């Protein structure tokens, strides 16, 4: 049997960057979802998995983060690597030094680089010029280290992905919507983007999803009709209405108010309770216990935004399991692309 593998690739992921869902084939995405669940099992059972012993990981953050930062730091340590956090004011990237020059220096000292920031071109430049695997921890366009853990959470709850329907409520053009649209279409999940017409996903992202769907059999629906969009959903997903740095709060809040996830909307799915969950990438504005929440309440009289406190605290909600899965999914991505593991091929099952 050993002879069979001689001369073949020893790891199809080795040295690769994960910059978007489009960095992977559908089979590779499914592999990372399952590998993430396996690594979660190892962690829960205190089974060592130090696949990155002695490696150095650079963590570049232009924006704040709780889950992504914590996931990369704790995963790197549990894999045996050393993570170094570099905030926007810690290094010269973009101010005194170009992406190319920064990438060349970091690539000469670190074995892998995570980037969270604004431009997709920055993470692509880091990958192009560093010579080491680069992982997208969120850009304006994509959030792949979110969707792999999201689909891990769906698989944990339902045991499978194909044929399930995920409905995303809210801004259909944001990074999470783009990533879910493409990720679900890759793994054969139906994906509904329920959004005001003004916030429809771009033609580019819809075209990628439709092409995937031709192979996977998923159904793609982009609509502003809430009743039609939520019907038959297994997963209701939403994200914040106003992202970091956005100024046009009033316009966006008024536009997105009808798309709030509340109990009435959950019931409109018509799905039995044991076949329906709620996901949110977090952080969520479900009460006034934040500065943002307080501000919005003072200005617009709204105590809850994209999801009501009732849904957020209900049995439907798996957002905290999803948040924990960020860690295990990100660990899978780092280990597969940098860990010299024996993964000679992957196939859809
Ligand atoms: N969902 C997400 O990216 O969380 P953080 O902003 O806390 O990293």
CSV table of C-alpha atoms and ligand atoms in Angstrom, one decimal:
chain,number,residue,atom,x,y,z
A,1,UNK,CA,0.0,0.0,0.0
A,2,UNK,CA,2.8,2.4,0.8
A,3,UNK,CA,4.0,2.0,-2.8
A,4,UNK,CA,0.8,3.5,-4.0
A,5,UNK,CA,1.7,6.9,-2.5
A,6,UNK,CA,5.3,7.1,-3.6
A,7,UNK,CA,5.9,10.0,-5.9
A,8,UNK,CA,2.5,11.6,-5.2
A,9,UNK,CA,1.9,14.9,-3.4
A,10,UNK,CA,2.2,14.5,0.3
A,11,UNK,CA,-0.2,17.3,1.2
A,12,UNK,CA,-2.5,19.0,-1.3
A,13,UNK,CA,-2.8,22.0,1.1
A,14,UNK,CA,0.9,22.4,1.9
A,15,UNK,CA,2.2,26.0,1.4
A,16,UNK,CA,-1.2,27.3,0.1
A,17,UNK,CA,-2.9,30.5,1.2
A,18,UNK,CA,-6.6,30.7,2.1
A,19,UNK,CA,-7.6,34.2,0.9
A,20,UNK,CA,-11.3,33.5,0.0
A,21,UNK,CA,-13.7,30.5,-0.4
A,22,UNK,CA,-12.4,30.5,-4.0
A,23,UNK,CA,-9.0,29.5,-2.7
A,24,UNK,CA,-10.4,25.9,-2.2
A,25,UNK,CA,-12.2,23.3,-4.2
A,26,UNK,CA,-15.5,22.1,-2.7
A,27,UNK,CA,-13.9,18.9,-1.7
A,28,UNK,CA,-11.1,20.8,0.1
A,29,UNK,CA,-13.6,22.9,1.9
A,30,UNK,CA,-15.4,19.8,3.1
A,31,UNK,CA,-12.1,18.4,4.2
A,32,UNK,CA,-11.3,21.5,6.3
A,33,UNK,CA,-14.7,21.4,7.9
A,34,UNK,CA,-14.2,17.8,8.9
A,35,UNK,CA,-10.6,18.3,9.9
A,36,UNK,CA,-11.8,21.2,12.2
A,37,UNK,CA,-14.3,19.0,13.9
A,38,UNK,CA,-11.5,16.3,14.3
A,39,UNK,CA,-9.2,18.9,15.9
A,40,UNK,CA,-12.0,20.0,18.2
A,41,UNK,CA,-12.3,16.4,19.4
A,42,UNK,CA,-8.6,16.2,20.0
A,43,UNK,CA,-8.6,19.4,22.0
A,44,UNK,CA,-11.6,18.3,24.1
A,45,UNK,CA,-9.9,15.0,24.9
A,46,UNK,CA,-6.5,16.6,25.6
A,47,UNK,CA,-4.9,14.7,22.8
A,48,UNK,CA,-1.8,16.6,21.6
A,49,UNK,CA,-1.7,17.8,18.0
A,50,UNK,CA,1.4,19.9,17.8
A,51,UNK,CA,1.6,19.9,14.0
A,52,UNK,CA,3.3,23.4,13.9
A,53,UNK,CA,6.1,22.8,16.4
A,54,UNK,CA,8.7,25.5,16.2
A,55,UNK,CA,6.8,27.6,13.6
A,56,UNK,CA,6.4,31.4,13.9
A,57,UNK,CA,3.1,33.0,12.9
A,58,UNK,CA,2.5,36.7,12.3
A,59,UNK,CA,-1.0,38.0,13.1
A,60,UNK,CA,-1.6,41.4,11.4
A,61,UNK,CA,-4.7,43.3,12.5
A,62,UNK,CA,-5.8,46.6,11.0
A,63,UNK,CA,-9.2,46.2,12.8
A,64,UNK,CA,-10.3,45.1,16.2
A,65,UNK,CA,-11.2,41.4,16.9
A,66,UNK,CA,-12.2,39.2,19.7
A,67,UNK,CA,-12.8,35.8,18.1
A,68,UNK,CA,-10.4,35.9,15.2
A,69,UNK,CA,-7.5,37.0,17.3
A,70,UNK,CA,-8.2,34.6,20.1
A,71,UNK,CA,-8.7,31.8,17.7
A,72,UNK,CA,-5.4,32.3,15.9
A,73,UNK,CA,-3.4,32.9,19.1
A,74,UNK,CA,-4.8,29.9,21.1
A,75,UNK,CA,-4.7,27.6,18.0
A,76,UNK,CA,-1.1,28.5,17.2
A,77,UNK,CA,0.0,27.8,20.7
A,78,UNK,CA,-1.9,24.4,20.8
A,79,UNK,CA,-0.3,23.5,17.5
A,80,UNK,CA,3.2,24.2,19.0
A,81,UNK,CA,3.7,27.5,17.1
A,82,UNK,CA,4.6,30.9,18.4
A,83,UNK,CA,2.1,33.7,17.4
A,84,UNK,CA,3.1,37.4,17.3
A,85,UNK,CA,0.3,39.9,17.3
A,86,UNK,CA,0.9,43.1,15.3
A,87,UNK,CA,-1.7,45.8,15.5
A,88,UNK,CA,-2.2,48.6,13.1
A,89,UNK,CA,0.1,50.9,15.1
A,90,UNK,CA,2.8,48.3,15.7
A,91,UNK,CA,4.2,47.9,12.2
A,92,UNK,CA,4.7,50.1,9.1
A,93,UNK,CA,2.3,48.3,6.7
A,94,UNK,CA,0.5,50.7,4.5
A,95,UNK,CA,2.0,53.8,6.2
A,96,UNK,CA,5.7,53.8,5.8
A,97,UNK,CA,6.1,50.5,4.0
A,98,UNK,CA,4.4,48.9,1.0
A,99,UNK,CA,2.5,45.5,1.1
A,100,UNK,CA,5.2,44.0,-1.1
A,101,UNK,CA,8.1,45.1,1.1
A,102,UNK,CA,6.3,44.1,4.3
A,103,UNK,CA,5.5,40.8,2.9
A,104,UNK,CA,9.1,40.1,1.8
A,105,UNK,CA,10.4,40.9,5.3
A,106,UNK,CA,7.6,39.0,7.2
A,107,UNK,CA,8.0,36.0,4.9
A,108,UNK,CA,11.7,35.8,5.6
A,109,UNK,CA,11.1,35.5,9.4
A,110,UNK,CA,7.7,34.0,9.8
A,111,UNK,CA,6.3,30.6,8.6
A,112,UNK,CA,2.7,31.9,8.1
A,113,UNK,CA,0.8,35.2,8.2
A,114,UNK,CA,-2.8,36.0,9.2
A,115,UNK,CA,-4.2,39.3,7.9
A,116,UNK,CA,-7.4,41.1,9.1
A,117,UNK,CA,-8.1,44.5,7.5
A,118,UNK,CA,-9.9,46.4,4.8
A,119,UNK,CA,-8.6,45.6,1.3
A,120,UNK,CA,-8.7,42.2,-0.3
A,121,UNK,CA,-5.7,43.4,-2.4
A,122,UNK,CA,-3.6,43.6,0.8
A,123,UNK,CA,-4.1,40.0,1.8
A,124,UNK,CA,-3.5,39.0,-1.8
A,125,UNK,CA,-0.3,41.0,-1.9
A,126,UNK,CA,0.9,39.4,1.3
A,127,UNK,CA,0.4,36.0,-0.2
A,128,UNK,CA,2.0,37.0,-3.5
A,129,UNK,CA,5.2,38.4,-2.0
A,130,UNK,CA,5.8,36.6,1.3
A,131,UNK,CA,6.4,33.1,0.0
A,132,UNK,CA,4.5,31.6,3.0
A,133,UNK,CA,0.9,30.6,3.6
A,134,UNK,CA,-1.4,33.7,4.2
A,135,UNK,CA,-4.8,33.4,5.9
A,136,UNK,CA,-7.6,35.9,5.4
A,137,UNK,CA,-8.9,36.8,8.9
A,138,UNK,CA,-11.5,39.2,7.2
A,139,UNK,CA,-11.3,41.7,4.5
A,140,UNK,CA,-14.0,43.9,3.0
A,141,UNK,CA,-14.8,41.2,0.5
A,142,UNK,CA,-14.4,37.8,2.1
A,143,UNK,CA,-14.4,36.1,5.5
A,144,UNK,CA,-13.3,32.5,4.9
A,145,UNK,CA,-12.1,31.8,8.4
A,146,UNK,CA,-15.7,32.5,9.5
A,147,UNK,CA,-17.6,30.3,7.0
A,148,UNK,CA,-15.6,27.1,7.6
A,149,UNK,CA,-16.4,27.3,11.3
A,150,UNK,CA,-20.0,28.3,10.5
A,151,UNK,CA,-20.4,25.1,8.4
A,152,UNK,CA,-18.7,23.1,11.1
A,153,UNK,CA,-21.5,24.3,13.4
A,154,UNK,CA,-24.2,23.4,10.9
A,155,UNK,CA,-22.7,19.9,10.5
A,156,UNK,CA,-22.5,19.4,14.2
A,157,UNK,CA,-26.2,20.3,14.5
A,158,UNK,CA,-27.6,18.4,11.5
A,159,UNK,CA,-25.0,15.7,10.8
A,160,UNK,CA,-24.7,16.8,7.2
A,161,UNK,CA,-24.7,19.9,4.9
A,162,UNK,CA,-26.1,18.9,1.5
A,163,UNK,CA,-29.7,19.8,1.0
A,164,UNK,CA,-30.0,22.1,4.1
A,165,UNK,CA,-31.2,25.7,3.5
A,166,UNK,CA,-29.3,28.6,5.0
A,167,UNK,CA,-30.9,32.0,4.9
A,168,UNK,CA,-28.8,35.1,5.4
A,169,UNK,CA,-30.8,38.2,6.5
A,170,UNK,CA,-29.4,41.7,6.2
A,171,UNK,CA,-26.8,43.4,4.1
A,172,UNK,CA,-26.3,41.1,1.1
A,173,UNK,CA,-23.2,42.8,0.0
A,174,UNK,CA,-21.0,42.4,3.0
A,175,UNK,CA,-18.1,40.0,3.5
A,176,UNK,CA,-20.0,37.4,5.5
A,177,UNK,CA,-22.8,37.4,2.9
A,178,UNK,CA,-20.3,36.9,0.1
A,179,UNK,CA,-18.5,34.1,1.9
A,180,UNK,CA,-21.7,32.3,2.9
A,181,UNK,CA,-23.2,32.6,-0.6
A,182,UNK,CA,-20.1,31.0,-2.2
A,183,UNK,CA,-19.4,28.5,0.6
A,184,UNK,CA,-22.9,27.1,0.8
A,185,UNK,CA,-23.1,26.8,-3.0
A,186,UNK,CA,-19.8,24.7,-2.9
A,187,UNK,CA,-21.1,22.2,-0.4
A,188,UNK,CA,-24.6,21.7,-1.8
A,189,UNK,CA,-26.5,23.8,0.7
A,190,UNK,CA,-29.4,26.0,-0.5
A,191,UNK,CA,-28.6,29.6,0.2
A,192,UNK,CA,-31.1,32.5,0.4
A,193,UNK,CA,-29.9,36.0,0.7
A,194,UNK,CA,-32.8,38.1,2.0
A,195,UNK,CA,-31.8,41.7,1.6
A,196,UNK,CA,-33.1,45.1,0.4
A,197,UNK,CA,-32.7,45.5,-3.4
A,198,UNK,CA,-30.1,48.3,-2.8
A,199,UNK,CA,-27.9,45.8,-0.9
A,200,UNK,CA,-28.1,42.8,-3.3
A,201,UNK,CA,-24.8,40.9,-3.6
A,202,UNK,CA,-22.6,41.8,-6.5
A,203,UNK,CA,-22.9,40.1,-9.9
A,204,UNK,CA,-19.4,38.7,-9.4
A,205,UNK,CA,-20.3,36.8,-6.2
A,206,UNK,CA,-23.7,35.6,-7.5
A,207,UNK,CA,-22.0,34.3,-10.7
A,208,UNK,CA,-19.4,32.3,-8.6
A,209,UNK,CA,-22.2,30.8,-6.5
A,210,UNK,CA,-24.4,29.9,-9.5
A,211,UNK,CA,-21.5,28.2,-11.2
A,212,UNK,CA,-20.8,26.2,-8.0
A,213,UNK,CA,-24.5,25.4,-7.8
A,214,UNK,CA,-24.6,23.8,-11.2
A,215,UNK,CA,-22.3,21.1,-9.8
A,216,UNK,CA,-23.4,20.9,-6.2
A,217,UNK,CA,-27.2,21.1,-6.9
A,218,UNK,CA,-27.8,24.0,-4.4
A,219,UNK,CA,-30.5,26.5,-4.9
A,220,UNK,CA,-29.6,30.2,-4.9
A,221,UNK,CA,-32.2,32.7,-4.1
A,222,UNK,CA,-31.6,36.5,-3.8
A,223,UNK,CA,-34.8,38.3,-2.7
A,224,UNK,CA,-36.2,41.2,-0.8
A,225,UNK,CA,-39.4,39.2,-0.1
A,226,UNK,CA,-38.9,38.1,3.5
A,227,UNK,CA,-41.8,35.6,3.6
A,228,UNK,CA,-40.5,33.8,0.5
A,229,UNK,CA,-36.9,34.0,1.5
A,230,UNK,CA,-37.2,32.5,5.0
A,231,UNK,CA,-39.6,29.7,4.0
A,232,UNK,CA,-38.2,26.3,4.6
A,233,UNK,CA,-34.9,27.5,6.2
A,234,UNK,CA,-32.8,25.3,8.5
A,235,UNK,CA,-30.4,28.1,9.4
A,236,UNK,CA,-31.3,31.7,9.9
A,237,UNK,CA,-28.1,33.8,9.8
A,238,UNK,CA,-27.5,37.5,10.3
A,239,UNK,CA,-24.7,40.0,10.8
A,240,UNK,CA,-24.4,43.5,12.2
A,241,UNK,CA,-26.2,46.3,10.2
A,242,UNK,CA,-23.4,48.8,10.7
A,243,UNK,CA,-19.8,47.5,10.4
A,244,UNK,CA,-16.7,49.0,11.8
A,245,UNK,CA,-15.9,52.4,10.2
A,246,UNK,CA,-19.3,52.9,8.5
A,247,UNK,CA,-20.9,56.3,9.1
A,248,UNK,CA,-24.3,56.2,7.5
A,249,UNK,CA,-26.1,54.6,10.5
A,250,UNK,CA,-29.5,56.1,10.1
A,251,UNK,CA,-29.8,55.2,6.4
A,252,UNK,CA,-28.7,51.6,7.1
A,253,UNK,CA,-30.8,51.1,10.2
A,254,UNK,CA,-33.9,52.3,8.4
A,255,UNK,CA,-33.1,50.2,5.3
A,256,UNK,CA,-32.5,47.0,7.3
A,257,UNK,CA,-35.1,47.3,10.1
A,258,UNK,CA,-37.6,45.1,8.3
A,259,UNK,CA,-35.0,42.3,8.0
A,260,UNK,CA,-34.5,42.0,11.8
A,261,UNK,CA,-34.4,38.4,13.0
A,262,UNK,CA,-37.2,38.1,15.6
A,263,UNK,CA,-39.4,35.3,16.8
A,264,UNK,CA,-42.1,36.1,14.2
A,265,UNK,CA,-39.5,35.7,11.5
A,266,UNK,CA,-38.2,32.4,13.0
A,267,UNK,CA,-41.8,31.1,12.9
A,268,UNK,CA,-42.3,32.2,9.3
A,269,UNK,CA,-39.8,29.6,8.2
A,270,UNK,CA,-42.4,26.9,8.9
A,271,UNK,CA,-39.5,24.6,9.9
A,272,UNK,CA,-39.9,22.3,12.9
A,273,UNK,CA,-38.0,23.6,16.0
A,274,UNK,CA,-35.6,20.7,16.0
A,275,UNK,CA,-34.6,21.4,12.3
A,276,UNK,CA,-34.0,25.2,12.8
A,277,UNK,CA,-31.0,27.1,14.3
A,278,UNK,CA,-29.9,30.7,14.4
A,279,UNK,CA,-26.3,31.7,13.7
A,280,UNK,CA,-24.5,35.0,14.0
A,281,UNK,CA,-20.9,35.6,13.3
A,282,UNK,CA,-20.8,38.0,16.4
A,283,UNK,CA,-20.5,40.6,17.8
A,284,UNK,CA,-24.3,41.1,17.9
A,285,UNK,CA,-26.4,44.1,18.8
A,286,UNK,CA,-29.2,42.4,20.6
A,287,UNK,CA,-29.5,44.7,23.5
A,288,UNK,CA,-28.2,48.1,24.8
A,289,UNK,CA,-25.2,46.7,26.8
A,290,UNK,CA,-22.7,48.2,24.4
A,291,UNK,CA,-21.7,51.7,23.4
A,292,UNK,CA,-23.0,51.1,19.9
A,293,UNK,CA,-26.2,49.7,21.3
A,294,UNK,CA,-26.6,52.7,23.7
A,295,UNK,CA,-25.9,55.2,20.8
A,296,UNK,CA,-28.5,53.6,18.5
A,297,UNK,CA,-31.1,53.6,21.3
A,298,UNK,CA,-30.5,57.3,22.0
A,299,UNK,CA,-30.6,58.3,18.4
A,300,UNK,CA,-33.3,56.0,16.9
A,301,UNK,CA,-35.1,54.5,19.9
A,302,UNK,CA,-34.1,50.9,18.8
A,303,UNK,CA,-33.1,48.6,21.6
A,304,UNK,CA,-32.3,45.6,19.4
A,305,UNK,CA,-30.9,45.7,15.9
A,306,UNK,CA,-30.2,42.7,13.6
A,307,UNK,CA,-31.5,40.2,16.1
A,308,UNK,CA,-33.8,40.5,19.1
A,309,UNK,CA,-32.6,39.5,22.5
A,310,UNK,CA,-35.4,36.9,22.6
A,311,UNK,CA,-34.0,35.0,19.6
A,312,UNK,CA,-30.4,35.5,20.7
A,313,UNK,CA,-31.1,34.0,24.1
A,314,UNK,CA,-33.4,31.2,22.7
A,315,UNK,CA,-32.8,27.5,22.1
A,316,UNK,CA,-32.4,28.3,18.4
A,317,UNK,CA,-29.2,30.2,18.9
A,318,UNK,CA,-25.9,28.5,18.3
A,319,UNK,CA,-23.8,31.7,18.0
A,320,UNK,CA,-21.5,30.8,20.9
A,321,UNK,CA,-20.8,27.3,19.6
A,322,UNK,CA,-20.1,28.9,16.3
A,323,UNK,CA,-17.8,31.4,18.0
A,324,UNK,CA,-15.9,28.6,19.6
A,325,UNK,CA,-15.7,26.8,16.3
A,326,UNK,CA,-13.7,29.7,14.9
A,327,UNK,CA,-10.8,28.4,16.9
A,328,UNK,CA,-11.0,24.8,15.7
A,329,UNK,CA,-11.7,25.8,12.0
A,330,UNK,CA,-8.8,28.3,12.0
A,331,UNK,CA,-6.6,25.6,13.6
A,332,UNK,CA,-7.5,23.2,10.7
A,333,UNK,CA,-6.6,25.9,8.1
A,334,UNK,CA,-3.2,26.6,9.7
A,335,UNK,CA,-2.4,22.9,10.3
A,336,UNK,CA,-3.4,21.8,6.8
A,337,UNK,CA,-1.5,24.5,5.0
A,338,UNK,CA,1.6,24.6,7.2
A,339,UNK,CA,1.8,21.4,9.1
A,340,UNK,CA,3.5,18.9,6.7
A,341,UNK,CA,0.6,16.6,7.2
A,342,UNK,CA,0.0,13.6,5.0
A,343,UNK,CA,-3.1,14.7,2.9
A,344,UNK,CA,-2.4,13.3,-0.5
A,345,UNK,CA,-5.8,14.0,-2.0
A,346,UNK,CA,-9.3,14.9,-0.9
A,347,UNK,CA,-12.6,13.8,-2.5
A,348,UNK,CA,-16.2,14.7,-2.0
A,349,UNK,CA,-18.1,12.1,0.1
B,1,LIG,N1,-16.8,37.2,13.7
B,1,LIG,C1,-15.6,37.8,13.9
B,1,LIG,O1,-14.8,38.0,13.0
B,1,LIG,O2,-15.4,38.1,15.2
B,1,LIG,P1,-14.2,39.1,15.7
B,1,LIG,O3,-14.5,40.4,15.0
B,1,LIG,O4,-14.4,39.1,17.2
B,1,LIG,O5,-12.9,38.6,15.3
